[in-house]
Coordinates of C-alpha atoms in Angstrom, one line a residue:
M1 CA 240.1 -149.0 -38.3
N2 CA 236.6 -147.5 -38.5
I3 CA 235.7 -143.9 -39.6
R4 CA 235.5 -142.6 -36.1
Q5 CA 238.9 -144.0 -35.1
A6 CA 240.4 -142.6 -38.3
G7 CA 238.9 -139.2 -37.5
L8 CA 240.3 -139.2 -34.0
L9 CA 243.7 -140.2 -35.4
L10 CA 243.6 -137.4 -38.0
M11 CA 242.5 -134.9 -35.2
I12 CA 245.4 -136.0 -33.0
I13 CA 247.8 -135.6 -36.0
F14 CA 246.3 -132.2 -36.8
F15 CA 246.7 -130.9 -33.3
S16 CA 250.2 -132.5 -33.1
L17 CA 251.3 -130.0 -35.7
V18 CA 250.3 -127.3 -33.3
I19 CA 251.6 -128.6 -30.0
I20 CA 255.0 -130.0 -31.1
H21 CA 256.5 -126.6 -31.7
D22 CA 260.1 -127.8 -31.9
V23 CA 259.1 -129.6 -35.1
V24 CA 256.8 -127.2 -36.9
R25 CA 254.8 -124.0 -36.2
A26 CA 251.7 -123.7 -38.3
D27 CA 249.5 -120.6 -38.8
Y28 CA 245.7 -120.9 -38.3
L29 CA 242.9 -118.8 -39.5
L30 CA 239.4 -118.6 -38.0
Y31 CA 236.9 -120.0 -40.5
E32 CA 233.5 -118.6 -39.5
L33 CA 230.7 -121.0 -38.8
A34 CA 227.9 -118.4 -38.5
Y35 CA 225.2 -121.1 -38.4
L36 CA 226.5 -122.1 -34.9
D37 CA 226.7 -118.7 -33.4
N38 CA 225.4 -118.5 -29.8
S39 CA 224.6 -122.2 -29.7
I40 CA 224.9 -124.8 -27.1
L41 CA 226.8 -127.8 -28.7
A42 CA 227.1 -131.5 -28.2
V43 CA 229.0 -133.9 -30.5
A44 CA 227.9 -137.4 -31.2
D45 CA 226.9 -139.8 -34.0
V46 CA 223.1 -139.6 -33.6
L47 CA 222.3 -140.5 -37.2
D48 CA 224.3 -143.7 -37.3
T49 CA 226.6 -142.6 -40.1
G50 CA 229.9 -143.6 -38.5
R51 CA 231.0 -140.1 -38.0
D52 CA 230.0 -137.5 -35.3
Q53 CA 227.4 -134.8 -36.0
I54 CA 227.1 -131.5 -34.2
I55 CA 223.9 -131.1 -32.1
A56 CA 223.3 -127.4 -31.7
G57 CA 220.7 -125.9 -29.5
N58 CA 219.8 -122.2 -30.1
G59 CA 216.7 -120.6 -28.8
S60 CA 213.8 -123.1 -28.7
E61 CA 215.2 -125.4 -31.5
V62 CA 217.9 -128.1 -31.6
R63 CA 219.4 -128.6 -35.1
I64 CA 221.6 -131.6 -36.1
Y65 CA 224.3 -130.7 -38.5
D66 CA 226.3 -133.2 -40.6
Q67 CA 229.3 -131.6 -42.5
G68 CA 227.8 -128.2 -42.1
Q69 CA 224.3 -129.0 -43.4
V70 CA 221.1 -129.3 -41.2
Q71 CA 219.9 -132.8 -41.4
E72 CA 217.2 -132.9 -38.7
L73 CA 215.4 -130.6 -36.3
I74 CA 214.0 -130.9 -32.7
S75 CA 211.4 -128.4 -31.5
G76 CA 208.2 -128.2 -29.5
F77 CA 209.8 -128.0 -26.0
S78 CA 209.3 -124.9 -23.8
G79 CA 212.1 -122.5 -23.2
T80 CA 215.6 -121.7 -24.5
V81 CA 218.2 -124.4 -24.7
T82 CA 220.8 -124.2 -21.9
A83 CA 222.2 -127.8 -22.0
I84 CA 222.5 -130.8 -24.2
A85 CA 223.6 -134.3 -23.7
V86 CA 223.6 -137.5 -25.8
G87 CA 223.5 -141.1 -24.5
D88 CA 221.7 -144.5 -24.7
L89 CA 218.9 -144.3 -22.1
T90 CA 217.0 -147.3 -23.3
G91 CA 219.7 -149.9 -23.7
D92 CA 219.1 -150.4 -27.4
F93 CA 222.6 -149.1 -28.3
R94 CA 221.0 -146.1 -30.0
P95 CA 221.5 -142.6 -28.6
E96 CA 218.8 -140.3 -27.3
I97 CA 219.1 -136.5 -27.0
L98 CA 218.5 -134.7 -23.7
I99 CA 217.7 -131.0 -23.8
G100 CA 217.7 -128.7 -20.8
T101 CA 216.1 -125.3 -20.8
D102 CA 216.1 -122.0 -19.0
K103 CA 212.5 -122.8 -17.8
G104 CA 214.0 -125.4 -15.4
S105 CA 213.0 -128.5 -17.4
Y106 CA 214.8 -131.2 -19.3
Y107 CA 213.4 -133.3 -22.1
V108 CA 214.3 -136.7 -23.7
Y109 CA 214.0 -137.3 -27.4
Q110 CA 214.4 -140.5 -29.4
R111 CA 214.8 -140.9 -33.2
I112 CA 212.0 -143.0 -34.6
Q113 CA 211.9 -143.4 -38.4
G114 CA 213.9 -140.3 -39.0
Q115 CA 211.8 -138.1 -36.6
W116 CA 212.7 -137.0 -33.1
H117 CA 209.9 -137.8 -30.6
Q118 CA 209.7 -136.9 -26.9
I119 CA 209.7 -140.3 -25.0
V120 CA 210.0 -139.2 -21.4
E121 CA 207.7 -136.8 -19.6
Q122 CA 209.6 -133.5 -19.0
R123 CA 211.2 -133.1 -15.6
Y124 CA 210.7 -129.8 -13.6
L125 CA 213.7 -128.6 -11.6
W126 CA 212.6 -124.9 -11.0
A127 CA 215.9 -123.4 -12.1
P128 CA 217.7 -123.3 -15.5
V129 CA 219.5 -126.5 -16.4
T130 CA 223.2 -125.9 -16.9
Y131 CA 224.6 -129.5 -17.2
L132 CA 223.2 -132.9 -18.4
E133 CA 225.1 -136.2 -18.6
V134 CA 224.0 -139.8 -19.4
C135 CA 225.7 -142.5 -17.6
D136 CA 225.2 -146.1 -16.2
L137 CA 225.5 -146.0 -12.5
T138 CA 223.8 -149.4 -11.7
G139 CA 225.4 -151.4 -14.5
N140 CA 222.1 -152.6 -15.9
G141 CA 222.8 -151.2 -19.4
W142 CA 220.1 -148.5 -19.1
G143 CA 221.1 -144.9 -19.1
D144 CA 220.8 -142.8 -16.0
V145 CA 220.8 -139.0 -16.0
I146 CA 222.8 -136.4 -14.0
V147 CA 221.5 -132.9 -13.9
R148 CA 222.9 -129.6 -12.5
T149 CA 221.0 -126.3 -12.3
S150 CA 222.1 -122.7 -12.2
R151 CA 221.5 -122.7 -8.4
G152 CA 224.0 -125.4 -7.8
E153 CA 221.5 -128.2 -7.2
A154 CA 222.4 -131.6 -8.5
F155 CA 219.9 -134.5 -9.3
I156 CA 220.4 -138.1 -10.3
Y157 CA 217.7 -140.0 -12.1
L158 CA 218.0 -143.8 -12.4
A159 CA 216.3 -145.9 -15.1
W160 CA 213.8 -148.3 -13.6
D161 CA 211.3 -150.3 -15.6
G162 CA 211.7 -148.0 -18.6
Q163 CA 211.2 -144.9 -16.5
L164 CA 213.6 -142.2 -15.2
R165 CA 213.0 -141.8 -11.4
L166 CA 214.6 -139.2 -9.2
F167 CA 216.9 -141.2 -6.8
W168 CA 219.2 -138.6 -5.3
R169 CA 219.6 -134.9 -5.0
S170 CA 222.1 -132.6 -3.3
Q171 CA 221.5 -130.9 -0.1
P172 CA 220.0 -127.4 -0.3
N173 CA 222.9 -125.8 1.6
E174 CA 225.6 -127.6 -0.3
A175 CA 225.8 -126.0 -3.8
V176 CA 227.5 -128.4 -6.4
K177 CA 229.9 -126.6 -8.7
F178 CA 230.9 -129.7 -10.7
I179 CA 229.4 -133.2 -11.2
I180 CA 230.7 -135.8 -13.5
A181 CA 230.3 -139.6 -14.0
A182 CA 232.9 -142.2 -15.0
D183 CA 234.0 -145.8 -14.3
L184 CA 236.7 -144.9 -11.8
T185 CA 237.0 -148.3 -10.1
G186 CA 237.0 -150.6 -13.0
S187 CA 233.6 -152.2 -11.9
G188 CA 232.0 -151.7 -15.2
S189 CA 229.5 -149.2 -13.7
D190 CA 229.9 -145.4 -13.6
D191 CA 230.8 -143.6 -10.3
V192 CA 229.8 -140.0 -9.6
V193 CA 232.4 -137.3 -8.7
I194 CA 231.0 -134.2 -7.0
A195 CA 232.9 -131.0 -6.2
R196 CA 231.8 -128.0 -4.2
S197 CA 233.4 -124.6 -4.7
S198 CA 234.4 -124.4 -1.0
G199 CA 237.0 -127.1 -1.5
Y200 CA 235.4 -130.5 -1.4
V201 CA 235.6 -133.5 -3.7
G202 CA 233.7 -136.7 -3.1
V203 CA 233.0 -139.9 -5.0
M204 CA 229.7 -141.9 -4.8
S205 CA 229.4 -145.5 -6.1
W206 CA 226.5 -148.0 -6.5
Q207 CA 226.7 -150.6 -3.8
E208 CA 223.9 -152.9 -2.8
G209 CA 221.2 -150.8 -4.3
Q210 CA 222.4 -147.5 -2.9
L211 CA 224.7 -144.6 -4.0
D212 CA 227.2 -144.7 -1.2
L213 CA 230.0 -142.2 -0.5
I214 CA 233.2 -144.2 -0.8
W215 CA 235.8 -141.4 -0.7
Q216 CA 236.1 -137.6 0.0
N217 CA 238.9 -135.1 0.1
Y218 CA 239.5 -131.5 0.9
P219 CA 241.9 -129.9 -1.5
W220 CA 243.5 -126.6 -0.5
G221 CA 241.5 -123.7 -2.1
T222 CA 238.3 -123.4 -4.1
I223 CA 237.7 -125.9 -6.8
D224 CA 238.2 -124.1 -10.1
C225 CA 238.3 -127.2 -12.4
L226 CA 237.2 -130.8 -12.1
D227 CA 237.6 -133.5 -14.7
V228 CA 238.2 -137.2 -15.1
V229 CA 241.2 -137.9 -17.3
Q230 CA 242.9 -140.9 -18.8
L231 CA 246.6 -140.1 -18.3
Q232 CA 248.2 -143.5 -18.6
S233 CA 247.2 -146.1 -21.2
G234 CA 245.9 -149.3 -19.6
R235 CA 245.4 -147.7 -16.2
L236 CA 242.2 -146.5 -14.5
P237 CA 241.3 -142.9 -15.1
E238 CA 242.2 -140.1 -12.6
I239 CA 240.2 -137.5 -10.9
M240 CA 241.8 -134.1 -11.8
V241 CA 241.3 -130.9 -9.8
L242 CA 242.8 -127.4 -10.1
T243 CA 242.2 -125.1 -7.1
G244 CA 242.1 -121.4 -6.5
Q245 CA 245.4 -121.7 -4.6
N246 CA 247.0 -122.9 -7.9
I247 CA 247.4 -126.4 -6.8
F248 CA 247.1 -129.3 -9.2
Y249 CA 245.8 -132.7 -7.9
T250 CA 245.0 -136.1 -9.4
W251 CA 243.8 -139.2 -7.6
R252 CA 243.4 -142.8 -8.9
W253 CA 241.7 -145.9 -7.4
D254 CA 244.1 -148.5 -6.1
G255 CA 241.6 -151.2 -5.4
D256 CA 240.8 -150.0 -2.0
T257 CA 240.7 -146.2 -2.1
F258 CA 241.7 -143.2 -4.1
V259 CA 245.4 -142.5 -3.9
T260 CA 247.1 -139.2 -4.8
Q261 CA 249.0 -139.4 -8.1
R262 CA 249.9 -135.8 -8.6
H263 CA 250.1 -132.9 -6.2
F264 CA 252.1 -129.8 -7.2
P265 CA 251.7 -126.0 -7.5
Y266 CA 251.1 -124.6 -11.0
E267 CA 249.5 -121.3 -11.9
L268 CA 247.2 -121.0 -14.9
D269 CA 245.9 -117.6 -16.0
G270 CA 243.0 -119.0 -18.0
H271 CA 239.3 -118.5 -17.5
A272 CA 238.6 -122.0 -18.7
V273 CA 240.6 -125.2 -18.5
K274 CA 239.7 -128.5 -20.1
F275 CA 241.3 -131.8 -20.9
V276 CA 241.0 -133.2 -24.5
P277 CA 242.1 -136.8 -24.9
G278 CA 244.9 -137.2 -27.4
I279 CA 245.8 -133.5 -27.1
G280 CA 246.3 -132.8 -23.4
L281 CA 245.3 -130.1 -20.9
I282 CA 244.1 -126.9 -22.6
N283 CA 244.2 -123.4 -21.0
L284 CA 242.0 -120.7 -22.5
S285 CA 243.1 -117.3 -21.6
T286 CA 242.6 -113.7 -22.7
A287 CA 246.2 -112.9 -21.8
S288 CA 248.1 -115.9 -23.2
G289 CA 245.7 -117.4 -25.8
I290 CA 245.3 -121.1 -26.1
T291 CA 248.1 -123.0 -24.3
V292 CA 248.5 -126.8 -24.4
Y293 CA 250.1 -128.8 -21.6
N294 CA 251.3 -132.3 -21.2
V295 CA 250.4 -133.5 -17.7
G296 CA 253.6 -134.8 -16.0
S297 CA 254.2 -136.6 -12.8
S298 CA 255.3 -133.4 -10.9
S299 CA 254.5 -130.5 -13.3
L300 CA 252.5 -129.3 -16.3
N301 CA 254.8 -129.2 -19.3
Q302 CA 253.8 -126.5 -22.0
T303 CA 254.0 -127.9 -25.4
N304 CA 252.7 -124.9 -27.3
S305 CA 250.4 -121.9 -27.5
L306 CA 248.2 -120.5 -30.1
P307 CA 247.7 -116.7 -30.2
L308 CA 243.9 -116.8 -30.0
F309 CA 243.0 -114.6 -27.1
D310 CA 239.2 -114.3 -27.2
V311 CA 238.3 -118.1 -26.9
R312 CA 235.9 -119.4 -24.2
N313 CA 235.4 -122.9 -25.5
L314 CA 237.0 -125.5 -27.7
V315 CA 235.2 -128.5 -29.3
V316 CA 236.6 -131.4 -31.3
V317 CA 234.4 -132.7 -34.1
N318 CA 235.8 -135.6 -36.1
E319 CA 239.1 -134.2 -37.4
A320 CA 238.2 -130.6 -37.0
V321 CA 238.8 -128.3 -34.0
L322 CA 236.2 -125.6 -33.3
V323 CA 236.5 -122.6 -31.0
Q324 CA 233.9 -120.3 -29.6
E325 CA 234.8 -116.7 -28.9
N326 CA 233.4 -114.8 -26.0
S327 CA 231.0 -113.0 -28.4
G328 CA 229.3 -116.4 -29.0
K329 CA 230.6 -116.8 -32.5
Y330 CA 232.0 -120.2 -33.6
Y331 CA 235.0 -120.8 -35.9
R332 CA 236.9 -123.7 -37.3
L333 CA 240.6 -123.6 -37.0
Q334 CA 241.9 -123.7 -40.6
E335 CA 245.6 -124.3 -41.1
V336 CA 247.3 -122.1 -43.8
D337 CA 250.8 -121.5 -45.1
R338 CA 251.3 -117.7 -44.5
E339 CA 254.3 -117.6 -46.8
E340 CA 252.3 -119.1 -49.7
I341 CA 249.3 -116.8 -49.6
E342 CA 248.7 -115.0 -52.9
I343 CA 246.7 -111.8 -52.9
Y344 CA 244.3 -110.8 -55.8
V345 CA 242.7 -107.4 -56.2
N346 CA 239.7 -107.3 -58.5
N347 CA 240.8 -110.7 -59.9
K348 CA 244.3 -109.5 -60.7
R349 CA 247.2 -111.0 -58.8
S350 CA 249.2 -108.4 -56.8
S351 CA 252.8 -108.3 -58.0
N352 CA 253.9 -106.4 -54.9
P353 CA 251.6 -107.5 -52.1
P354 CA 251.6 -106.0 -48.6
E355 CA 253.3 -107.8 -45.8
L356 CA 250.9 -110.2 -44.1
L357 CA 250.6 -111.2 -40.4
I358 CA 248.2 -113.7 -38.8
Y359 CA 247.2 -112.7 -35.3
D360 CA 244.3 -114.0 -33.2
G361 CA 243.3 -116.2 -36.2
R362 CA 242.8 -113.2 -38.5
I363 CA 244.8 -111.7 -41.4
Y364 CA 246.5 -108.4 -41.0
L365 CA 248.1 -106.3 -43.8
D366 CA 250.8 -103.6 -43.4
V367 CA 249.1 -100.3 -44.0
D368 CA 251.9 -99.0 -46.3
G369 CA 251.6 -102.0 -48.6
L370 CA 247.8 -101.9 -48.5
A371 CA 247.8 -98.2 -49.5
S372 CA 250.1 -99.0 -52.4
M373 CA 248.1 -102.0 -53.6
L374 CA 244.8 -100.0 -53.5
D375 CA 246.3 -96.9 -55.1
L376 CA 245.9 -94.7 -52.0
I377 CA 248.3 -92.0 -50.8
R378 CA 249.4 -92.6 -47.3
F379 CA 251.0 -90.1 -44.8
G380 CA 251.2 -89.4 -41.1
N381 CA 252.4 -91.4 -38.1
D382 CA 250.1 -91.3 -35.0
R383 CA 247.3 -90.4 -37.3
I384 CA 247.6 -92.2 -40.6
F385 CA 245.8 -90.6 -43.6
L386 CA 244.7 -92.8 -46.6
V387 CA 243.9 -90.4 -49.3
Q388 CA 242.3 -90.7 -52.8
G389 CA 241.4 -87.6 -54.6
L390 CA 239.6 -85.1 -52.2
H391 CA 238.6 -87.9 -49.9
Y392 CA 240.5 -89.5 -47.0
F393 CA 240.3 -91.9 -44.1
I394 CA 242.2 -91.5 -40.8
I395 CA 243.5 -94.3 -38.7
D396 CA 244.1 -92.9 -35.3
L397 CA 246.6 -95.2 -33.6
S398 CA 246.4 -93.5 -30.1
E399 CA 242.6 -93.9 -30.0
K400 CA 242.5 -97.2 -32.0
V401 CA 239.7 -95.9 -34.2
V402 CA 239.1 -95.1 -37.9
L403 CA 237.6 -91.8 -38.8
W404 CA 235.7 -90.8 -41.9
K405 CA 235.0 -87.0 -42.0
N406 CA 235.8 -87.0 -38.2
T407 CA 233.1 -89.6 -37.6
P408 CA 234.4 -92.8 -35.8
L409 CA 233.7 -96.0 -37.7
P410 CA 233.4 -99.4 -36.0
V411 CA 236.5 -101.6 -36.1
T412 CA 236.0 -104.8 -34.2
D413 CA 239.6 -106.1 -34.5
S414 CA 242.7 -104.6 -33.1
I415 CA 245.2 -102.4 -35.0
L416 CA 248.7 -103.8 -34.5
T417 CA 252.2 -102.3 -34.6
D418 CA 255.3 -104.5 -35.0
N419 CA 258.9 -103.4 -35.6
G420 CA 257.8 -99.8 -36.4
K421 CA 255.1 -101.0 -38.9
V422 CA 251.4 -100.6 -38.6
Y423 CA 249.2 -103.6 -39.5
V424 CA 245.4 -103.3 -40.0
P425 CA 242.9 -106.1 -39.8
L426 CA 241.6 -107.3 -43.1
S427 CA 238.1 -106.5 -41.9
L428 CA 239.0 -102.8 -42.1
I429 CA 239.0 -102.8 -45.9
R430 CA 235.3 -103.3 -45.8
L431 CA 235.1 -99.6 -44.6
L432 CA 237.1 -98.7 -47.7
G433 CA 234.5 -100.2 -50.0
Y434 CA 236.1 -103.7 -50.6
E435 CA 235.0 -107.2 -49.8
F436 CA 237.3 -110.1 -49.3
E437 CA 237.2 -113.9 -49.5
F438 CA 240.0 -116.4 -48.6
E439 CA 240.1 -119.5 -50.8
Y440 CA 241.5 -122.1 -48.4
S441 CA 241.9 -124.9 -51.0
I442 CA 244.3 -122.8 -53.1
N443 CA 245.7 -120.4 -50.4
E444 CA 244.4 -117.2 -52.2
L445 CA 243.1 -114.0 -50.7
H446 CA 240.7 -112.2 -53.1
I447 CA 239.9 -108.6 -52.5
K448 CA 237.2 -107.0 -54.7
R449 CA 235.8 -103.4 -54.9
S450 CA 232.1 -103.4 -54.0
W451 CA 231.4 -99.8 -53.3
G452 CA 233.2 -96.7 -52.2
W453 CA 233.4 -93.3 -50.6
W454 CA 235.7 -92.1 -53.2

């Protein structure tokens, strides 16, 4: 078993602790990865280390991170990064990096003696690039490129004589919502799946020097999600579609055409749905959080949900699971044992710590216990006063704000109530003049006085 296989196994085991809720239910904190904020990410082993790196595009730079450290940098292209893809374009079994920008261009970079050099003349598409993919449509071992723009235009560039040549483009009046490549027929070459929002799915395959349409279907409803998924070991992958009419479809090649494998109603409330191999179908929702499903023959079977309500993307990197919030911030899911967390104030272990909750990946403390631990007087119900000497804070539950001398102070996380108790986010104690740090390796929360109003 190589390092990548071991990492995948660890990732599956890690997430199995989350999804098999009848066996164990773990708590997870969000460990901030500030260096990735507002980045476009791809994951691949571009440094030939045997483990995946994070390729992060932000602004007019692409940085390659290995275990949280910047290893290499790509710059010099025009525009802001809007899409990244990785794949072998030259047939030498080494990956190139493709970068799409808001200026309507994409660039190809190759690593030569530790430096990244542009090897293909930039391509102009006249609209921001939103999707890039490297595939092998002709089966010649050279990488071909699929591109989609913000206007719904799709382009396919084929590798001929060491050059990328535009071979196919979508019709101007037929906006493409999704386009993806995979070997659907077992031929050894990739096929192309295209979906239009209006309710159309088609498959093109390379036959006798042409991309021919070999199948098409008109599912009921708009196409809200398209993916190619491996649902059965040893079988060909399936085309998966979710529609606006809450219908779930999959089709698989039977040697002659694509045959329906699954067709049933199922409503998902998420704004994003994706399939992660080894984990299952993941629904990201502001209402229900992260929900994981096993895809059955006639239904989606919920295996578990994580109470993370502000997530717009989920990325697996080796054995780690990263989530991106709607704010653009990235976090790593970090498992913790809530019952074993010890709290220290100014380096002294609290003998009577406040009750602790974990909600939306963040620590919350009950306000009564927090006041006692920090030697504050607490009184009030709808308006909770925290008093020390002649100074006080007000937590206004009805308005969900914190006041200092009647001046509202910013609180980014929610204030919770549960069983008659009020819980405040750990971030609120910064307003009281304290800083905090969680030591994951030893399960300790350290709170230290840094300044104060008092």
